[in-house]
Coordinates of C-alpha atoms and ligand atoms in Angstrom, one line a residue:
X1 CA 137.0 64.8 206.8
X2 CA 134.1 65.3 204.3
X3 CA 134.6 68.5 202.3
X4 CA 131.9 71.0 203.0
X5 CA 130.4 73.2 200.3
X6 CA 128.6 76.5 200.9
X7 CA 124.9 76.0 200.2
X8 CA 123.7 78.9 198.1
X9 CA 120.0 79.6 199.0
X10 CA 117.8 78.9 196.0
X11 CA 116.5 82.4 196.0
X12 CA 120.0 83.6 195.0
X13 CA 120.5 81.5 191.9
X14 CA 117.9 82.3 189.3
X15 CA 118.9 81.2 185.8
X16 CA 117.4 83.0 182.9
X17 CA 115.5 79.8 182.0
X18 CA 113.9 79.7 185.5
X19 CA 113.1 83.4 185.4
X20 CA 111.4 83.1 182.0
X21 CA 109.4 80.1 183.1
X22 CA 108.3 81.9 186.3
X23 CA 107.3 84.9 184.1
X24 CA 105.5 82.7 181.7
X25 CA 103.4 81.3 184.6
X26 CA 102.0 84.8 185.1
X27 CA 100.4 84.5 181.7
X28 CA 98.0 81.5 181.6
X29 CA 97.5 82.0 177.9
X30 CA 101.2 81.7 177.2
X31 CA 102.2 78.8 175.0
X32 CA 105.9 78.8 176.0
X33 CA 106.9 80.0 172.5
X34 CA 108.3 83.3 173.9
X35 CA 110.2 81.5 176.6
X36 CA 111.8 79.3 174.0
X37 CA 112.6 82.2 171.8
X38 CA 114.4 84.1 174.6
X39 CA 116.3 81.0 175.6
X40 CA 117.4 80.5 172.0
X41 CA 118.6 84.1 171.9
X42 CA 120.5 83.5 175.2
X43 CA 122.3 80.5 173.6
X44 CA 123.3 82.6 170.6
X45 CA 124.6 85.3 173.1
X46 CA 126.8 82.7 174.8
X47 CA 128.3 81.5 171.4
X48 CA 128.9 85.1 170.3
X49 CA 130.4 86.1 173.7
X50 CA 132.8 83.1 173.5
X51 CA 134.2 84.4 170.1
X52 CA 134.2 88.0 171.2
X53 CA 136.2 87.2 174.3
X54 CA 138.7 85.2 172.1
X55 CA 139.0 88.0 169.5
X56 CA 142.1 89.5 171.2
X57 CA 143.9 86.2 170.8
X58 CA 143.3 86.0 167.1
X59 CA 146.8 86.8 166.0
X60 CA 148.4 84.7 168.8
X61 CA 146.3 81.7 167.9
X62 CA 147.4 82.2 164.3
X63 CA 143.9 82.8 162.9
X64 CA 145.1 85.9 161.0
X65 CA 143.7 86.6 157.5
X66 CA 140.8 84.6 156.2
X67 CA 141.8 81.2 157.6
X68 CA 142.5 79.9 161.1
X69 CA 145.0 77.3 162.1
X70 CA 142.5 74.6 161.1
X71 CA 142.1 76.0 157.7
X72 CA 138.6 77.1 158.6
X73 CA 137.2 80.3 157.2
X74 CA 137.5 83.1 159.7
X75 CA 134.6 85.6 159.5
X76 CA 134.5 89.1 160.7
X77 CA 133.0 88.9 164.1
X78 CA 129.8 90.9 163.1
X79 CA 129.2 88.5 160.2
X80 CA 129.9 85.6 162.5
X81 CA 127.4 87.0 165.1
X82 CA 124.8 87.5 162.4
X83 CA 125.2 83.9 161.3
X84 CA 124.9 82.6 164.8
X85 CA 121.7 84.4 165.5
X86 CA 120.1 83.3 162.2
X87 CA 121.0 79.7 162.8
X88 CA 119.8 79.8 166.4
X89 CA 116.4 80.9 165.3
X90 CA 115.6 79.9 161.7
X91 CA 114.6 76.2 162.4
X92 CA 112.7 76.7 165.6
X93 CA 109.2 77.2 164.2
X94 CA 108.9 80.3 166.4
X95 CA 110.0 83.0 163.9
X96 CA 108.1 84.3 160.9
X97 CA 111.0 86.3 159.6
X98 CA 114.0 88.2 160.6
X99 CA 116.0 91.4 159.7
X100 CA 119.5 92.2 160.5
X101 CA 121.9 95.2 160.4
X102 CA 124.1 92.8 158.3
X103 CA 121.4 92.1 155.7
X104 CA 120.0 94.6 153.2
X105 CA 116.6 92.9 152.9
X106 CA 114.2 90.6 154.8
X107 CA 115.6 87.3 156.1
X108 CA 112.9 84.7 155.4
X109 CA 112.6 81.4 157.1
X110 CA 113.9 78.6 154.8
X111 CA 110.9 76.6 153.3
X112 CA 112.3 73.4 154.9
X113 CA 111.6 74.9 158.3
X114 CA 108.2 75.8 159.9
X115 CA 107.5 79.4 160.6
X116 CA 106.1 81.0 163.7
X117 CA 104.5 84.2 164.9
X118 CA 107.6 86.2 166.1
X119 CA 109.6 88.7 164.1
X120 CA 113.2 89.2 165.3
X121 CA 115.1 92.3 164.2
X122 CA 118.7 92.6 165.4
X123 CA 122.0 94.3 165.3
X124 CA 124.3 91.2 165.7
X125 CA 127.3 93.1 166.9
X126 CA 127.0 96.8 167.3
X127 CA 130.2 98.8 167.7
X128 CA 132.3 96.0 166.3
X129 CA 135.0 98.5 165.3
X130 CA 135.8 98.7 169.0
X131 CA 136.8 95.1 169.3
X132 CA 140.4 95.8 168.2
X133 CA 140.8 98.2 171.2
X134 CA 139.0 95.8 173.6
X135 CA 136.1 98.2 174.2
X136 CA 132.8 96.6 175.2
X137 CA 130.4 95.9 172.3
X138 CA 126.9 94.5 172.1
X139 CA 124.1 92.7 170.4
X140 CA 120.7 94.4 170.3
X141 CA 117.4 92.6 169.5
X142 CA 113.8 93.7 168.9
X143 CA 110.8 91.2 168.9
X144 CA 107.4 91.8 167.3
X145 CA 104.5 89.6 166.6
X146 CA 103.7 89.1 162.9
X147 CA 100.7 91.2 161.9
X148 CA 100.4 90.1 158.2
X149 CA 98.1 87.2 157.2
X150 CA 100.9 85.4 155.4
X151 CA 102.0 82.3 157.1
X152 CA 105.6 83.5 156.6
X153 CA 106.6 87.0 157.6
X154 CA 106.8 89.9 155.2
X155 CA 108.7 93.2 155.2
X156 CA 105.6 94.9 156.6
X157 CA 105.9 92.7 159.7
X158 CA 109.3 94.3 160.3
X159 CA 108.1 97.9 159.7
X160 CA 106.2 98.2 163.0
X161 CA 106.5 101.1 165.4
X162 CA 108.5 100.4 168.6
X163 CA 105.3 100.7 170.6
X164 CA 104.2 97.3 169.2
X165 CA 107.3 95.5 170.3
X166 CA 106.6 92.3 172.3
X167 CA 110.1 92.5 173.8
X168 CA 113.5 94.0 173.4
X169 CA 117.0 93.5 174.8
X170 CA 120.7 93.7 174.5
X171 CA 123.8 91.6 175.3
X172 CA 126.8 93.5 176.5
X173 CA 130.2 91.8 175.9
X174 CA 132.3 93.6 178.4
X175 CA 134.2 92.8 181.6
X176 CA 131.3 90.3 182.0
X177 CA 128.7 89.2 179.5
X178 CA 125.3 90.6 180.4
X179 CA 121.9 90.0 178.8
X180 CA 119.3 92.7 179.6
X181 CA 115.7 92.4 178.3
X182 CA 112.1 93.6 178.8
X183 CA 108.9 92.0 177.8
X184 CA 106.9 95.0 179.1
X185 CA 107.0 94.0 182.8
X186 CA 110.1 95.8 183.8
X187 CA 113.8 95.4 182.8
X188 CA 115.8 92.5 184.0
X189 CA 119.6 91.9 183.8
X190 CA 121.4 88.6 183.7
X191 CA 125.1 88.0 184.1
X192 CA 126.8 85.0 182.5
X193 CA 128.6 82.7 184.9
X194 CA 131.2 81.2 182.4
X195 CA 132.0 78.5 184.9
X196 CA 128.5 77.0 184.5
X197 CA 127.5 78.6 181.2
X198 CA 124.4 80.1 182.7
X199 CA 123.0 83.6 182.6
X200 CA 122.1 84.3 186.3
X201 CA 119.6 87.0 187.4
X202 CA 121.9 89.8 188.7
X203 CA 119.9 93.0 188.1
X204 CA 116.1 92.4 188.7
X205 CA 113.8 95.3 187.9
X206 CA 116.4 97.7 186.6
X207 CA 115.3 101.3 187.1
X208 CA 117.0 104.7 186.4
X209 CA 118.3 106.1 189.6
X210 CA 116.0 108.6 191.3
X211 CA 119.1 110.8 191.8
X212 CA 120.8 110.3 188.4
X213 CA 124.4 111.2 187.8
X214 CA 124.6 114.5 185.8
X215 CA 126.4 112.9 182.8
X216 CA 125.9 113.7 179.1
X217 CA 127.1 111.3 176.4
X218 CA 127.6 112.6 172.9
X219 CA 130.4 112.8 170.3
X220 CA 131.3 116.5 170.7
X221 CA 133.7 116.3 167.7
X222 CA 130.5 117.0 165.6
X223 CA 129.7 120.2 167.6
X224 CA 130.1 122.5 164.6
X225 CA 127.8 120.3 162.5
X226 CA 124.9 120.6 165.0
X227 CA 122.0 123.0 164.7
X228 CA 122.1 126.0 167.2
X229 CA 119.6 124.4 169.6
X230 CA 121.8 121.3 170.0
X231 CA 124.9 123.4 170.5
X232 CA 123.1 125.5 173.1
X233 CA 121.9 122.3 174.9
X234 CA 125.4 120.9 175.3
X235 CA 126.9 124.2 176.2
X236 CA 124.2 124.6 178.9
X237 CA 124.8 121.1 180.2
X238 CA 128.5 121.6 180.7
X239 CA 128.7 125.3 181.6
X240 CA 125.6 126.0 183.6
X241 CA 124.2 122.6 184.7
X242 CA 127.3 121.1 186.1
X243 CA 127.3 117.9 183.9
X244 CA 130.3 115.8 183.2
X245 CA 130.8 113.9 180.0
X246 CA 131.2 110.1 179.3
X247 CA 131.3 108.8 175.7
X248 CA 132.5 105.3 174.9
X249 CA 131.4 105.3 171.3
X250 CA 129.8 101.9 171.7
X251 CA 126.0 102.4 171.8
X252 CA 125.2 99.3 174.0
X253 CA 127.9 100.2 176.5
X254 CA 126.9 103.9 176.6
X255 CA 123.3 103.0 177.2
X256 CA 124.0 100.4 179.8
X257 CA 126.0 102.9 181.8
X258 CA 123.3 105.5 181.4
X259 CA 120.7 103.0 182.6
X260 CA 122.7 102.0 185.7
X261 CA 124.0 105.5 186.7
X262 CA 121.5 107.9 185.0
X263 CA 122.4 110.5 182.4
X264 CA 121.6 111.7 178.9
X265 CA 122.7 109.9 175.8
X266 CA 122.5 111.8 172.5
X267 CA 123.2 111.0 168.9
X268 CA 121.8 114.1 167.3
X269 CA 121.2 114.9 163.6
X270 CA 123.9 117.1 162.0
X271 CA 124.5 118.8 158.7
X272 CA 126.2 115.7 157.3
X273 CA 123.8 113.2 158.8
X274 CA 120.3 114.8 158.8
X275 CA 118.8 111.7 160.4
X276 CA 121.8 111.0 162.8
X277 CA 123.7 107.7 162.6
X278 CA 121.7 105.2 164.7
X279 CA 119.2 102.9 163.2
X280 CA 115.6 103.0 164.3
X281 CA 114.5 99.3 164.0
X282 CA 117.4 97.5 165.7
X283 CA 119.1 100.2 167.8
X284 CA 116.8 103.1 168.8
X285 CA 113.5 101.3 169.1
X286 CA 114.6 98.3 171.2
X287 CA 116.7 100.5 173.5
X288 CA 113.7 102.9 173.8
X289 CA 111.5 100.1 175.0
X290 CA 114.1 99.2 177.6
X291 CA 114.7 102.8 178.7
X292 CA 111.0 103.6 179.0
X293 CA 110.3 100.3 180.9
X294 CA 113.1 101.4 183.3
X295 CA 111.5 104.8 184.0
X296 CA 113.4 106.9 181.4
X297 CA 112.5 108.5 178.1
X298 CA 113.6 108.2 174.5
X299 CA 112.9 110.8 171.8
X300 CA 114.2 111.9 168.4
X301 CA 114.3 115.4 169.6
X302 CA 110.6 115.9 168.7
X303 CA 108.7 112.6 169.0
X304 CA 108.8 109.6 171.3
X305 CA 111.0 107.0 169.5
X306 CA 108.4 104.3 170.1
X307 CA 105.8 106.2 168.1
X308 CA 107.9 106.5 164.9
X309 CA 106.3 104.6 162.1
X310 CA 109.2 102.9 160.2
X311 CA 109.4 103.3 156.4
X312 CA 112.5 101.3 155.6
X313 CA 114.5 98.5 157.4
X314 CA 117.7 100.6 157.9
X315 CA 116.3 104.0 158.5
X316 CA 118.2 106.2 160.9
X317 CA 116.9 108.5 163.6
X318 CA 118.3 111.2 165.9
X319 CA 118.3 110.0 169.4
X320 CA 118.0 111.4 172.9
X321 CA 117.5 108.8 175.7
X322 CA 118.2 108.4 179.4
X323 CA 116.9 109.8 182.7
X324 CA 113.5 111.3 182.3
X325 CA 114.3 114.7 183.7
X326 CA 117.3 115.0 181.4
X327 CA 115.4 114.1 178.3
X328 CA 112.8 116.6 179.4
X329 CA 115.5 119.2 179.7
X330 CA 116.8 118.4 176.2
X331 CA 113.2 118.7 174.8
X332 CA 113.0 122.2 176.2
X333 CA 115.8 123.3 173.8
X334 CA 114.0 122.0 170.7
Ligands
P6P1 P1 130.6 108.0 166.4 C1 129.6 102.2 166.7 O1 130.2 102.3 165.5 C2 128.2 102.9 166.6 O2 127.5 102.3 165.6 C3 127.5 102.9 167.9 O3 127.7 101.7 168.6 C4 128.0 104.1 168.6 O4 127.1 104.7 169.5 C5 128.2 105.1 167.4 O5 128.4 104.3 166.2 C6 129.4 106.0 167.6 O6 129.5 106.8 166.4 O7 130.1 108.8 165.2 O8 130.5 108.8 167.7 O9 131.9 107.3 166.2

């Protein structure tokens, strides 16, 4: 008896590669460079995801301390992730320069490699302190086009407002590994099928729900550090507006949940951190592009995040992002 296999209709299996090529066909002027760049980022995500998923086994596998069983150097996962992304992109001829949460200054493309037009700014592994307790963590990336005349990128090419981003995305290493990105034509989510090593389109055209869950997400331990308006906002949400609270303490996970279910994520300024904790270039701005493309809003309490003109690579910003109506409500308190 010949074994029969279920035929999955083509329309159901769209790899990220196929999706990117289909998107590229919508832009006759496209050279394919962006498609290649996103695919290189997807490969880096798979490599990082593989190590993140093994992290819990580190001690069992004997890779404790600085060396593993093979005598190889074991790096902290966020340093490893940073290295993986740099090596995935630095030789491609697609990138003019990079910047990373793990690197104080600009990351130039080595002279031995050609440089391209794209600027990639990333947080290689945000929330990595959560790895030890098996909480979801993520990679966040922001893509700009070089605007300087130099053939290799400069710091100025990194200090562009979020509104000039060509694309933005994140990878969530959770119960499954998901890559979510936007290039300005909606937000699309891909889930890694580890059996075939492919990111498959699982969440096309992600949008905030029309009827969002009334959930606020903030670390209330800092309540006494907040200014009165912030205190009044959270008190209103829980006492008058019937909100519940969800806070994972891992930015990518908190935003992913907010995007899927609706809600209001906040990382406010406080009297110890007058600019809040989250970084503009590789946390707030990329997520703000995604959130706005999905029909939501992102502000720093006063301004749209995408309009903030960056002054330094690692500058921080207070952050309110999520369902449009909830960010509007927050605005009314400031
Ligand atoms: P807090 C994780 O360390 C992180 O950088 C973000 O992922 C997260 O949103 C935030 O810090 C949590 O900060 O002060 O609430 O522990």
